[in-house]
PDB file of C-alpha atoms in Angstrom:
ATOM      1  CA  UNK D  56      71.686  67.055 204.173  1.00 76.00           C
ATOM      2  CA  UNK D  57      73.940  64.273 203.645  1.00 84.00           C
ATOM      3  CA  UNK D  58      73.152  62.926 207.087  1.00 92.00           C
ATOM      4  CA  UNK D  59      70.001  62.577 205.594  1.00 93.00           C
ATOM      5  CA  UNK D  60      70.984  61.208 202.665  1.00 94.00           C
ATOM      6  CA  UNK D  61      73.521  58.550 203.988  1.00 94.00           C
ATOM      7  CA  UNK D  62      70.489  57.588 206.667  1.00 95.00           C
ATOM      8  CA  UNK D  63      67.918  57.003 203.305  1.00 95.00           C
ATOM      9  CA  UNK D  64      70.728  54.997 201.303  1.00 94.00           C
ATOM     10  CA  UNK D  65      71.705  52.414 204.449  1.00 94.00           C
ATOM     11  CA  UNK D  66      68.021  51.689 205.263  1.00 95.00           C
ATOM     12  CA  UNK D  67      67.693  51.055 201.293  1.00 94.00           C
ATOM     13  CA  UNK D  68      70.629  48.814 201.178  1.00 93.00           C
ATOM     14  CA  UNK D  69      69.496  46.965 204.110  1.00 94.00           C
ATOM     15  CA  UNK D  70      66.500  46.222 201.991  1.00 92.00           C
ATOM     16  CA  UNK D  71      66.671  42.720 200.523  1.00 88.00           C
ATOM     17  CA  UNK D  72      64.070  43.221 197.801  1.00 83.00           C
ATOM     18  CA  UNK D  73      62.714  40.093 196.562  1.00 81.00           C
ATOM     19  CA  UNK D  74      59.127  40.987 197.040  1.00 90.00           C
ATOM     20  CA  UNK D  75      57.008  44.243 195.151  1.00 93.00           C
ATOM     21  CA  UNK D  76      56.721  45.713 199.033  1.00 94.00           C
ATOM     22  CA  UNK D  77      60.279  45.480 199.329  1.00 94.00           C
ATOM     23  CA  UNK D  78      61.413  46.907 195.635  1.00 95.00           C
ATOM     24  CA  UNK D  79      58.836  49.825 195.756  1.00 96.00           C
ATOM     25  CA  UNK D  80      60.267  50.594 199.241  1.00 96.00           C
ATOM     26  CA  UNK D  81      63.630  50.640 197.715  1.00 96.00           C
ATOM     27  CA  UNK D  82      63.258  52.687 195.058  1.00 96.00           C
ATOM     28  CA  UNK D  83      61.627  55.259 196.969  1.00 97.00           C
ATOM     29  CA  UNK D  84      64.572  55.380 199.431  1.00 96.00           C
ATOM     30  CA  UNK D  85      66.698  55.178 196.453  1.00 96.00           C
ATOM     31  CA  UNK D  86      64.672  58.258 194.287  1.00 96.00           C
ATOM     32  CA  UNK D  87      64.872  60.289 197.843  1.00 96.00           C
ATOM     33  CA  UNK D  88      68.787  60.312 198.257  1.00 96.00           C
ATOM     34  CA  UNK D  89      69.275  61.317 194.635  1.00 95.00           C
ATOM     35  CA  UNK D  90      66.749  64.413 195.770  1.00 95.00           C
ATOM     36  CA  UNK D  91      68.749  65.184 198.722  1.00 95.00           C
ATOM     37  CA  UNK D  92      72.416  64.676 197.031  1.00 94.00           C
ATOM     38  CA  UNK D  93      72.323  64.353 193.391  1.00 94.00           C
ATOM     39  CA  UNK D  94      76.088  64.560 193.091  1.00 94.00           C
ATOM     40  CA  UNK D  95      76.845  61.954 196.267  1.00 94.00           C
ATOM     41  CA  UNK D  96      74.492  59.921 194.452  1.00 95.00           C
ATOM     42  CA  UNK D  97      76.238  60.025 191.445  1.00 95.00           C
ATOM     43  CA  UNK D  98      79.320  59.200 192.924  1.00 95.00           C
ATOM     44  CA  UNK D  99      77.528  55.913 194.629  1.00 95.00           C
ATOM     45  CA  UNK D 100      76.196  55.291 191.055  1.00 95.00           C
ATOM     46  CA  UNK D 101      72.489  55.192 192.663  1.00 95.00           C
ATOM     47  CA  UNK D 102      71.322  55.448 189.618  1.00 94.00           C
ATOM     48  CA  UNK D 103      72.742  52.319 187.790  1.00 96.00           C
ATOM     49  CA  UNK D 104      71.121  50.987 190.599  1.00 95.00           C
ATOM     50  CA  UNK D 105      67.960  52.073 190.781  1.00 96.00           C
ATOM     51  CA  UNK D 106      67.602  51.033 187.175  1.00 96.00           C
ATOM     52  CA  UNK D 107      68.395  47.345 187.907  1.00 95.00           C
ATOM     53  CA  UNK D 108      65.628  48.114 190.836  1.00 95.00           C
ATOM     54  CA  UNK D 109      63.347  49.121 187.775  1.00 96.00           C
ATOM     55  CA  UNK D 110      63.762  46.207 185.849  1.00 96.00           C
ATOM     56  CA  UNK D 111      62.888  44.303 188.419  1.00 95.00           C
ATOM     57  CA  UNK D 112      59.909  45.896 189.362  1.00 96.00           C
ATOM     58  CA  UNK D 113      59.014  45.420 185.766  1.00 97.00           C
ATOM     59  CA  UNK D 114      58.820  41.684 185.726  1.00 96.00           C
ATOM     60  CA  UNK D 115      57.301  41.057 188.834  1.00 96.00           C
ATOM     61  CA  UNK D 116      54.543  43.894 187.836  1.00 97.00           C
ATOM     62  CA  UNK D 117      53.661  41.546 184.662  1.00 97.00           C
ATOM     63  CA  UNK D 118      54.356  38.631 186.425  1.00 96.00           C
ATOM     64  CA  UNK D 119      51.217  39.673 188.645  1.00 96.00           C
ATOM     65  CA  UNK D 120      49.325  41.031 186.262  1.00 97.00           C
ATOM     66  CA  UNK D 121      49.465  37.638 183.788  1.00 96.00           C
ATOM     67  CA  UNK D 122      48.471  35.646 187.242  1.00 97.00           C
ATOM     68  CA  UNK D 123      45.520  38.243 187.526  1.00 97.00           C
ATOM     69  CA  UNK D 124      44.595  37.813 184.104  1.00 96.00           C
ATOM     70  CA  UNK D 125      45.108  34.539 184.621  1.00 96.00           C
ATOM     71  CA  UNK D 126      42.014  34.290 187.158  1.00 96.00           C
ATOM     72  CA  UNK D 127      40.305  37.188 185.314  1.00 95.00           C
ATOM     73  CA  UNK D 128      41.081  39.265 188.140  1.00 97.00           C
ATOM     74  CA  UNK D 129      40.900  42.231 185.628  1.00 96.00           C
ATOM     75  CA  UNK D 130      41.070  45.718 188.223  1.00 95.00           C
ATOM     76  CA  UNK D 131      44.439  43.910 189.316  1.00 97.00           C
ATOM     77  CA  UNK D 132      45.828  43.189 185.708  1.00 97.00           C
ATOM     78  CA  UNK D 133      44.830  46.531 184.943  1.00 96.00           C
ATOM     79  CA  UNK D 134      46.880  47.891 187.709  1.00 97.00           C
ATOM     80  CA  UNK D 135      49.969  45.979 187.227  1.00 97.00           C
ATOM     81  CA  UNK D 136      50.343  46.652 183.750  1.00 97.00           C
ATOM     82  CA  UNK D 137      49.975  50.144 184.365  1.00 96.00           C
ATOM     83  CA  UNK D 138      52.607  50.046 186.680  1.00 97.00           C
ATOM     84  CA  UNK D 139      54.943  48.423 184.406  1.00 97.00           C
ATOM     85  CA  UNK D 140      53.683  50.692 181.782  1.00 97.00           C
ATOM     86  CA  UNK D 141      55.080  53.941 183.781  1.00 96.00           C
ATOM     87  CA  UNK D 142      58.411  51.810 184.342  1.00 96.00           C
ATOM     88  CA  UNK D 143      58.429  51.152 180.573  1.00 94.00           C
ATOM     89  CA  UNK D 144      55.667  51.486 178.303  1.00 88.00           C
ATOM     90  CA  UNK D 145      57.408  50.301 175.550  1.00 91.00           C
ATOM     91  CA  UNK D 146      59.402  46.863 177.118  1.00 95.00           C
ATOM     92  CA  UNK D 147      58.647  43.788 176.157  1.00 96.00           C
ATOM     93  CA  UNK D 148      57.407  41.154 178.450  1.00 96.00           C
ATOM     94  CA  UNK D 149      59.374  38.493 179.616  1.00 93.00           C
ATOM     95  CA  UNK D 150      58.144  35.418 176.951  1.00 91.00           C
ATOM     96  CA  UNK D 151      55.756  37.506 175.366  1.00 91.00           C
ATOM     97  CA  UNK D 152      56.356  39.866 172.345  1.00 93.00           C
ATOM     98  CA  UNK D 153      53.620  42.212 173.856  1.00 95.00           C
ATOM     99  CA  UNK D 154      54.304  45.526 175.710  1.00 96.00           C
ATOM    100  CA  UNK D 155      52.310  46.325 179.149  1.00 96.00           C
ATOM    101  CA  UNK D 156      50.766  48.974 177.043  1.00 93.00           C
ATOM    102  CA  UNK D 157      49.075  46.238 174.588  1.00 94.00           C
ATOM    103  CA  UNK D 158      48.611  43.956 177.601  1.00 95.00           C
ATOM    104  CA  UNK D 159      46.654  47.044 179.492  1.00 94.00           C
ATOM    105  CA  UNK D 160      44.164  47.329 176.804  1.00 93.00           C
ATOM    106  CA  UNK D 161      43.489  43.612 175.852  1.00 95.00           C
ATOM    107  CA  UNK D 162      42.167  43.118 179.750  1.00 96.00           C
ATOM    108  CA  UNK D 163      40.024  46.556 179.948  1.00 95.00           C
ATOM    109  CA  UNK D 164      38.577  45.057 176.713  1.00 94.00           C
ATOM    110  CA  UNK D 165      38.386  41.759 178.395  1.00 96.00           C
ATOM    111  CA  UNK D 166      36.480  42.901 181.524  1.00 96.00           C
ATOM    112  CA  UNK D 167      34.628  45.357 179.592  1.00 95.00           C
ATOM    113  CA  UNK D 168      33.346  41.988 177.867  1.00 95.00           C
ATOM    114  CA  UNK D 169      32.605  40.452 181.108  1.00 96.00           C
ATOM    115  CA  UNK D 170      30.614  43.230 182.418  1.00 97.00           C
ATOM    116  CA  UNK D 171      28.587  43.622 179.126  1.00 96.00           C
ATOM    117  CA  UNK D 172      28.223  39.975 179.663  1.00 97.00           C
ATOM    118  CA  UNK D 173      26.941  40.211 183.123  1.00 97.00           C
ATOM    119  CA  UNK D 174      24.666  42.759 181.962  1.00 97.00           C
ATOM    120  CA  UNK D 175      23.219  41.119 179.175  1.00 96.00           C
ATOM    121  CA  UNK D 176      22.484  37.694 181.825  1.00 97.00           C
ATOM    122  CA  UNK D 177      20.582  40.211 183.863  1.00 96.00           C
ATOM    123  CA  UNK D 178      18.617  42.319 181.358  1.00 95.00           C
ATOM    124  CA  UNK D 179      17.477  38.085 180.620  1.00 96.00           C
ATOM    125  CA  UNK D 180      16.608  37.557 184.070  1.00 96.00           C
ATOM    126  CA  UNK D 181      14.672  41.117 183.898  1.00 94.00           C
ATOM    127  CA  UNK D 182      17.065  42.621 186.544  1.00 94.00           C
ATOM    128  CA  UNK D 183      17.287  46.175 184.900  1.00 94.00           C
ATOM    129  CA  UNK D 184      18.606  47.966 187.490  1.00 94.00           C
ATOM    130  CA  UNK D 185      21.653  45.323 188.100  1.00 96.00           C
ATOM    131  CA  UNK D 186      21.791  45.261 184.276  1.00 96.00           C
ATOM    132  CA  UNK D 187      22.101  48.364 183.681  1.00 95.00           C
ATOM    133  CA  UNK D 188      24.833  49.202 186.463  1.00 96.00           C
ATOM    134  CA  UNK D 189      26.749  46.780 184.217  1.00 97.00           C
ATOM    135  CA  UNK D 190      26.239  48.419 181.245  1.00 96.00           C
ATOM    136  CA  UNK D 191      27.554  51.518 182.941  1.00 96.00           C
ATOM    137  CA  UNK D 192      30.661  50.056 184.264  1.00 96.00           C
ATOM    138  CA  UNK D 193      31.239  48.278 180.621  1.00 95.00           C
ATOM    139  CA  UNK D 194      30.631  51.868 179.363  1.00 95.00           C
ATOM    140  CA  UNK D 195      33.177  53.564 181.833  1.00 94.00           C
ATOM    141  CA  UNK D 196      35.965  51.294 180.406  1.00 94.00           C
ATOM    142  CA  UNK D 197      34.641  52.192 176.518  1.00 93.00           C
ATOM    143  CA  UNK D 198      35.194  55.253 176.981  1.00 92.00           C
ATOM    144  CA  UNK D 199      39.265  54.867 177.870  1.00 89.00           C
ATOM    145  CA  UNK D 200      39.971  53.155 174.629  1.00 88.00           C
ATOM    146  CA  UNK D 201      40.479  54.061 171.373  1.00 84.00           C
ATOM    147  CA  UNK D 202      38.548  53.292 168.207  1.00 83.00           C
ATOM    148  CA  UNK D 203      35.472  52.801 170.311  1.00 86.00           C
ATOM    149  CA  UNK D 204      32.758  54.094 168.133  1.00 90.00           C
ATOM    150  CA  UNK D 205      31.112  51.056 167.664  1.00 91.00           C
ATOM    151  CA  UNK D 206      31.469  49.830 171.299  1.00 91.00           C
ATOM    152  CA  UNK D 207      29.695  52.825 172.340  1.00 92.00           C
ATOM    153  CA  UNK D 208      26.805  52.755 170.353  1.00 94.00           C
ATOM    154  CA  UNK D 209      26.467  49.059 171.199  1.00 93.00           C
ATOM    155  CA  UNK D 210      26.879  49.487 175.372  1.00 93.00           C
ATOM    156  CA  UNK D 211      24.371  52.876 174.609  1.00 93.00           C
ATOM    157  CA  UNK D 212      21.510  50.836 172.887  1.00 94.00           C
ATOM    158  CA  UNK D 213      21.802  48.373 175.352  1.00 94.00           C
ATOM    159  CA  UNK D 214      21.660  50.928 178.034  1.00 93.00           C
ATOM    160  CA  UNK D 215      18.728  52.530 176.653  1.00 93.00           C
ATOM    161  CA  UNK D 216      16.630  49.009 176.545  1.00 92.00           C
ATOM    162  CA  UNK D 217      17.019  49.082 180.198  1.00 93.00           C
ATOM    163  CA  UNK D 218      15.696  52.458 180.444  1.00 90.00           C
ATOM    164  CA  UNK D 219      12.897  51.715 178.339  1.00 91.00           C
ATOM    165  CA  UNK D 220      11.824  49.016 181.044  1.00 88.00           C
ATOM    166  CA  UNK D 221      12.944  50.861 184.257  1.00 88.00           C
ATOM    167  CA  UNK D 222      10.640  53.656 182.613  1.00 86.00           C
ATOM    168  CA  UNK D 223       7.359  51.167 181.797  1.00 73.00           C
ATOM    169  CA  UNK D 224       7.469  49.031 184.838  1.00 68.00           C
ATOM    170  CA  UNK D 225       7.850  52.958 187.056  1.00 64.00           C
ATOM    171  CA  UNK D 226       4.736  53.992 184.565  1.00 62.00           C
ATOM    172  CA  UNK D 227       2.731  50.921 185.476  1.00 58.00           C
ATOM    173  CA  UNK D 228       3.203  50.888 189.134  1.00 55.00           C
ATOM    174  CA  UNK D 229      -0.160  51.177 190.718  1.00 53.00           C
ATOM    175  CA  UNK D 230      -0.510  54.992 192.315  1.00 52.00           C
ATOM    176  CA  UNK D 231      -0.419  54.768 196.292  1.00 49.00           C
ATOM    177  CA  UNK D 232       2.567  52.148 195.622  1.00 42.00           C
TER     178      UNK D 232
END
């Protein structure tokens, strides 16, 4: 109804919008009246503005994901570029000639690094168990990229090693133990 729809637009324009809460808020308002009253939309040109919305959900997206990369917070990179990436996937960053596509993958083969890393430290340390729930995590992310033959094999003989132990040190355990 356009009651409805005149209610959704006013609490969207009282929306400042300088923070992601704020934007994502908007937009939704915004996507709702164009639902309710595509052609009173129209005529408000909700569109045009919902686009500008976009963009700026865009930058501040990367802008939050670069910070998280930043601190290797890689789950939160991850998440902001694929945000941006379903704004835009093929945009170019603000200062960067890399799309949040590229940006996306360099970070899940960043913390799939890490945790093959991590994994490798505890293997050392003759953790298996810990090791090898690294291995697995490193493996999860594998498996999401492309051109990851060699990745595979790698994170699977590594997982395997640990399974070799887990196995002998279950096969030498005392019975009654």
């Amino acid at each position: 109804s356009s009651d409805q729809y005149h209610d959704k637009k006013l609490k969207a324009e009282n929306i400042i919008g300088n923070n992601l809460d704020e934007l994502e808020e908007k937009k939704s308002l915004l996507q709702q009246c164009i639902e309710i009253a595509p052609d009173l939309a129209k005529q408000d040109g909700l569109s045009q503005i919902l686009k500008v919305i976009n963009d700026d959900l865009f930058n501040l997206y990367c802008v939050e994901a670069k910070m998280a990369e930043e601190s290797k917070e890689w789950d939160k990179a991850i998440r902001f570029y694929e945000q941006a990436k379903k704004i835009n996937s093929t945009k170019k960053i603000k200062g960067s000639s890399s799309t949040p596509f590229v940006k996306l993958i360099e970070c899940k083969r960043k913390q799939q690094d890490d945790f093959t890393e991590l994994g490798k430290q505890e293997y050392k340390a003759g953790n298996f168990i810990e090791a090898k729930q690294y291995f697995d995590k490193s493996k999860e992310i594998i498996i999401t990229l492309n051109d990851n033959k060699k990745l595979l094999d790698r994170i699977n003989k590594e997982n395997n090693r640990c399974n070799k132990k887990l196995n002998f040190s279950k096969s030498n355990t005392p019975p009654g133990m």
